[in-house]
Amino acid sequence: MLSFFPVKMDIWSHKLQLATWTVMNLLYVFSYEVTVRDSDLRLCEKDKRVCVADLSDCGPRPASSIQKSLNMSCHYLISHRSMACEWSEESNGHTDVSLIFRSMDQILSCRGIFNPAAVLNVTARIRNRMMGGEMWSQPHAVFLYDAVKPSQPVLTGLGSTADSVDVSWRSSSDGGCRLRYRVDHTHRWTQASVSVPARRDQIVTYKIKDLLPFTIYRAAVACREESGIWSDWSSDIAVRTLDRVPSRPPEVCYRVEESDSAGSFLLHLMWKDLDLSKARGRVLGYQVSYEPVKKQELHGSLIRNVTEVTALLVVEEGNCSVTVTAFNMAGYGPAAHLSINIERQNALPSVRNLWVSSSFPSVEGLLVQWVSLTAPPYVPPVSHFAVQWHSETRPSPSRWTTVDSFTTSTVIQDVDPDESYLISVFPVYRQHCGSPLSLPAGLQQGALMEPVKLTVMGVTKSTVTFVWEWQKKSRPIRVNRYRVMLRKDSEIQTLSLWPDQSQHTLINLKPNTEYSLLLLADNVSRDIIPVRTDFDEVTAVATATPLLLLAVTVFIISILSRTV
């Protein structure tokens, strides 16, 4: 069996003169591995001490060939009655490789050439099909007794806990074994930190520790002889750790809204999905329990299981108790407790100026930004912000992230380029949720809203009031910022537009002056509206006064002249 494995690409190209073999090509360093069974070998007719797989290798080495010392290593596989040799060599890959085995003694049959007592010299012959040259290695001496490669062990799983797995195998040699494991569907192996001593035919057991609960792992083992030659890795086995009860309660906040029904309210509950590494247990769902308290008696108790991280309850006025508990197959974790007075709820401010922008494909994520308002004195300070997003086009669970109270932006990376999402930001005041502010967005276009119908609503001698509307984006273009600009020669005022706004007034303008009102998408103008401020009455009166005095004077002189 012959296999080639390119390891790295050498720099640009090489010009290598080896006798008559000149290679001008982009060269690679290949890892060669050649395995030969004794049944594949033939005895050379003119030299009874040589066995080859190709009888053309029986002749003497051609004078035009190159002889080179290779860093070759060989090992003997007893169970397969074969020998495998490997080395690395710079090549363009268009090569044929064969091995030539020479014994110190005369060989009766190549069928018995591989045995533990044999001493063989191995030579590699490498032919370049493209350029026509060939290279022979220096003979490599192999003592088969010291080059025995252990057979591949067989690994089995014995049992597991929430954070460990027990495995077992039969050692095929005297020496030691090493074990590796990885999470299923990943490619990065973790190797056990210790080597396990073993004797031939010994049943060895090992406990793999510090694993995640309810997770599938793949494991393999390899053993070596005292000579230091390792066996091939065993076939992977799949093992799963057990479930563990979630160890942490959810972080829950709530807000209350009046409903259309008299005497009832809407209780919104929201919590962040428990992180597996922190909760130390998988979460299948959440149990929400609601118990109103009325005259020291319980009425209308409710228990609901949900898989989302939100719940909407229709509740009565008065005091109530709410608990939220995460659960899985192993049981229920600790509960989060809320004591709520439905009647004494103040409206909590939401965030402002929410916007979403994208730099795809250089950044595969959505940048979410907002502004936090100063809360009234009766409102507790913001403890953190919760950011929620879910697909607008297909049913899917909501996903969440949280940022601290000093941060007003975050990057959402778990998004599909072909999906549009509804993104919401909630300020959280300890256990109280502020009202959400939401905006649709996608990775291709960023925010999926645009301002339209820019209209001037009022004009005075020093102000201009204008309004606009927001609608779903109609053009497949990406805009990271919308602005309104009022311009008159070098006099310019600009204002950023946000989806939670629809009206604004620009002040400190000159009277009786014509301006241009522009709607800008980034730096591109979409609408231009001419607007003129009102006439300045004070200035008009001041200008008219001398004319009026002149007219009165002329009138008086006219009357006096008639009288005279």
mmCIF file of N, CA and C in Angstrom, residues 57-99:
data_model
loop_
_atom_site.group_PDB
_atom_site.id
_atom_site.type_symbol
_atom_site.label_atom_id
_atom_site.label_comp_id
_atom_site.label_asym_id
_atom_site.label_seq_id
_atom_site.Cartn_x
_atom_site.Cartn_y
_atom_site.Cartn_z
ATOM 1 N N ASP A 57 13.031 -4.307 -10.057
ATOM 2 C CA ASP A 57 13.925 -3.773 -9.023
ATOM 3 C C ASP A 57 15.089 -4.719 -8.722
ATOM 4 N N CYS A 58 15.117 -5.885 -9.365
ATOM 5 C CA CYS A 58 16.172 -6.864 -9.081
ATOM 6 C C CYS A 58 17.518 -6.467 -9.692
ATOM 7 N N GLY A 59 17.492 -5.698 -10.746
ATOM 8 C CA GLY A 59 18.734 -5.347 -11.413
ATOM 9 C C GLY A 59 19.558 -4.366 -10.593
ATOM 10 N N PRO A 60 20.776 -4.105 -11.036
ATOM 11 C CA PRO A 60 21.632 -3.142 -10.335
ATOM 12 C C PRO A 60 21.082 -1.723 -10.474
ATOM 13 N N ARG A 61 21.476 -0.875 -9.590
ATOM 14 C CA ARG A 61 21.035 0.506 -9.611
ATOM 15 C C ARG A 61 21.591 1.202 -10.847
ATOM 16 N N PRO A 62 20.743 1.877 -11.639
ATOM 17 C CA PRO A 62 21.223 2.555 -12.852
ATOM 18 C C PRO A 62 22.258 3.620 -12.509
ATOM 19 N N ALA A 63 23.226 3.784 -13.420
ATOM 20 C CA ALA A 63 24.297 4.751 -13.197
ATOM 21 C C ALA A 63 23.776 6.180 -13.151
ATOM 22 N N SER A 64 22.659 6.442 -13.845
ATOM 23 C CA SER A 64 22.122 7.809 -13.899
ATOM 24 C C SER A 64 21.290 8.155 -12.659
ATOM 25 N N SER A 65 21.033 7.186 -11.811
ATOM 26 C CA SER A 65 20.180 7.437 -10.655
ATOM 27 C C SER A 65 20.956 8.156 -9.554
ATOM 28 N N ILE A 66 20.222 8.682 -8.615
ATOM 29 C CA ILE A 66 20.782 9.404 -7.482
ATOM 30 C C ILE A 66 20.612 8.553 -6.230
ATOM 31 N N GLN A 67 21.642 8.486 -5.421
ATOM 32 C CA GLN A 67 21.537 7.783 -4.146
ATOM 33 C C GLN A 67 21.523 8.824 -3.026
ATOM 34 N N LYS A 68 20.520 8.693 -2.140
ATOM 35 C CA LYS A 68 20.320 9.713 -1.117
ATOM 36 C C LYS A 68 19.991 9.049 0.206
ATOM 37 N N SER A 69 20.436 9.657 1.293
ATOM 38 C CA SER A 69 20.127 9.152 2.630
ATOM 39 C C SER A 69 18.793 9.725 3.074
ATOM 40 N N LEU A 70 17.834 8.833 3.356
ATOM 41 C CA LEU A 70 16.505 9.245 3.804
ATOM 42 C C LEU A 70 16.356 8.969 5.300
ATOM 43 N N ASN A 71 15.601 9.823 5.962
ATOM 44 C CA ASN A 71 15.299 9.613 7.382
ATOM 45 C C ASN A 71 14.141 8.619 7.480
ATOM 46 N N MET A 72 14.457 7.350 7.181
ATOM 47 C CA MET A 72 13.433 6.316 7.073
ATOM 48 C C MET A 72 13.262 5.587 8.408
ATOM 49 N N SER A 73 12.022 5.228 8.721
ATOM 50 C CA SER A 73 11.737 4.371 9.869
ATOM 51 C C SER A 73 10.803 3.260 9.412
ATOM 52 N N CYS A 74 11.032 2.043 9.914
ATOM 53 C CA CYS A 74 10.238 0.885 9.520
ATOM 54 C C CYS A 74 9.772 0.147 10.764
ATOM 55 N N HIS A 75 8.610 -0.469 10.671
ATOM 56 C CA HIS A 75 8.127 -1.299 11.759
ATOM 57 C C HIS A 75 7.470 -2.555 11.191
ATOM 58 N N TYR A 76 7.449 -3.556 12.048
ATOM 59 C CA TYR A 76 7.028 -4.896 11.659
ATOM 60 C C TYR A 76 5.668 -5.183 12.277
ATOM 61 N N LEU A 77 4.683 -5.552 11.434
ATOM 62 C CA LEU A 77 3.337 -5.881 11.885
ATOM 63 C C LEU A 77 3.168 -7.401 11.838
ATOM 64 N N ILE A 78 3.239 -8.007 13.022
ATOM 65 C CA ILE A 78 3.195 -9.473 13.094
ATOM 66 C C ILE A 78 1.865 -9.999 12.582
ATOM 67 N N SER A 79 0.768 -9.397 13.029
ATOM 68 C CA SER A 79 -0.553 -9.925 12.686
ATOM 69 C C SER A 79 -0.819 -9.869 11.186
ATOM 70 N N HIS A 80 -0.206 -8.936 10.475
ATOM 71 C CA HIS A 80 -0.433 -8.814 9.035
ATOM 72 C C HIS A 80 0.697 -9.419 8.206
ATOM 73 N N ARG A 81 1.764 -9.897 8.898
ATOM 74 C CA ARG A 81 2.936 -10.434 8.185
ATOM 75 C C ARG A 81 3.389 -9.418 7.127
ATOM 76 N N SER A 82 3.623 -8.216 7.595
ATOM 77 C CA SER A 82 3.990 -7.132 6.674
ATOM 78 C C SER A 82 4.972 -6.197 7.359
ATOM 79 N N MET A 83 5.572 -5.335 6.536
ATOM 80 C CA MET A 83 6.452 -4.288 7.035
ATOM 81 C C MET A 83 6.031 -2.964 6.415
ATOM 82 N N ALA A 84 6.025 -1.918 7.265
ATOM 83 C CA ALA A 84 5.666 -0.573 6.801
ATOM 84 C C ALA A 84 6.844 0.355 7.042
ATOM 85 N N CYS A 85 7.210 1.144 6.037
ATOM 86 C CA CYS A 85 8.295 2.117 6.142
ATOM 87 C C CYS A 85 7.750 3.489 5.754
ATOM 88 N N GLU A 86 8.255 4.511 6.424
ATOM 89 C CA GLU A 86 7.800 5.868 6.139
ATOM 90 C C GLU A 86 8.964 6.845 6.220
ATOM 91 N N TRP A 87 8.852 7.940 5.444
ATOM 92 C CA TRP A 87 9.840 9.000 5.424
ATOM 93 C C TRP A 87 9.219 10.224 4.735
ATOM 94 N N SER A 88 9.903 11.331 4.793
ATOM 95 C CA SER A 88 9.459 12.549 4.135
ATOM 96 C C SER A 88 10.478 12.943 3.087
ATOM 97 N N GLU A 89 9.981 13.434 1.950
ATOM 98 C CA GLU A 89 10.889 13.771 0.860
ATOM 99 C C GLU A 89 10.259 14.884 0.031
ATOM 100 N N GLU A 90 11.098 15.791 -0.455
ATOM 101 C CA GLU A 90 10.658 16.877 -1.320
ATOM 102 C C GLU A 90 10.380 16.332 -2.712
ATOM 103 N N SER A 91 9.172 16.602 -3.231
ATOM 104 C CA SER A 91 8.789 16.021 -4.519
ATOM 105 C C SER A 91 7.653 16.827 -5.094
ATOM 106 N N ASN A 92 7.386 16.595 -6.393
ATOM 107 C CA ASN A 92 6.214 17.206 -7.023
ATOM 108 C C ASN A 92 5.006 16.280 -6.989
ATOM 109 N N GLY A 93 5.160 15.114 -6.383
ATOM 110 C CA GLY A 93 4.034 14.210 -6.192
ATOM 111 C C GLY A 93 3.827 13.188 -7.284
ATOM 112 N N HIS A 94 4.428 13.363 -8.458
ATOM 113 C CA HIS A 94 4.241 12.428 -9.571
ATOM 114 C C HIS A 94 5.330 11.352 -9.505
ATOM 115 N N THR A 95 5.231 10.493 -8.487
ATOM 116 C CA THR A 95 6.279 9.499 -8.257
ATOM 117 C C THR A 95 5.697 8.122 -8.022
ATOM 118 N N ASP A 96 6.524 7.080 -8.318
ATOM 119 C CA ASP A 96 6.232 5.695 -7.972
ATOM 120 C C ASP A 96 7.310 5.232 -6.997
ATOM 121 N N VAL A 97 6.896 4.576 -5.916
ATOM 122 C CA VAL A 97 7.824 4.154 -4.873
ATOM 123 C C VAL A 97 7.718 2.653 -4.682
ATOM 124 N N SER A 98 8.857 1.986 -4.560
ATOM 125 C CA SER A 98 8.879 0.557 -4.252
ATOM 126 C C SER A 98 9.987 0.291 -3.242
ATOM 127 N N LEU A 99 9.864 -0.819 -2.499
ATOM 128 C CA LEU A 99 10.837 -1.190 -1.479
ATOM 129 C C LEU A 99 11.578 -2.463 -1.897
#
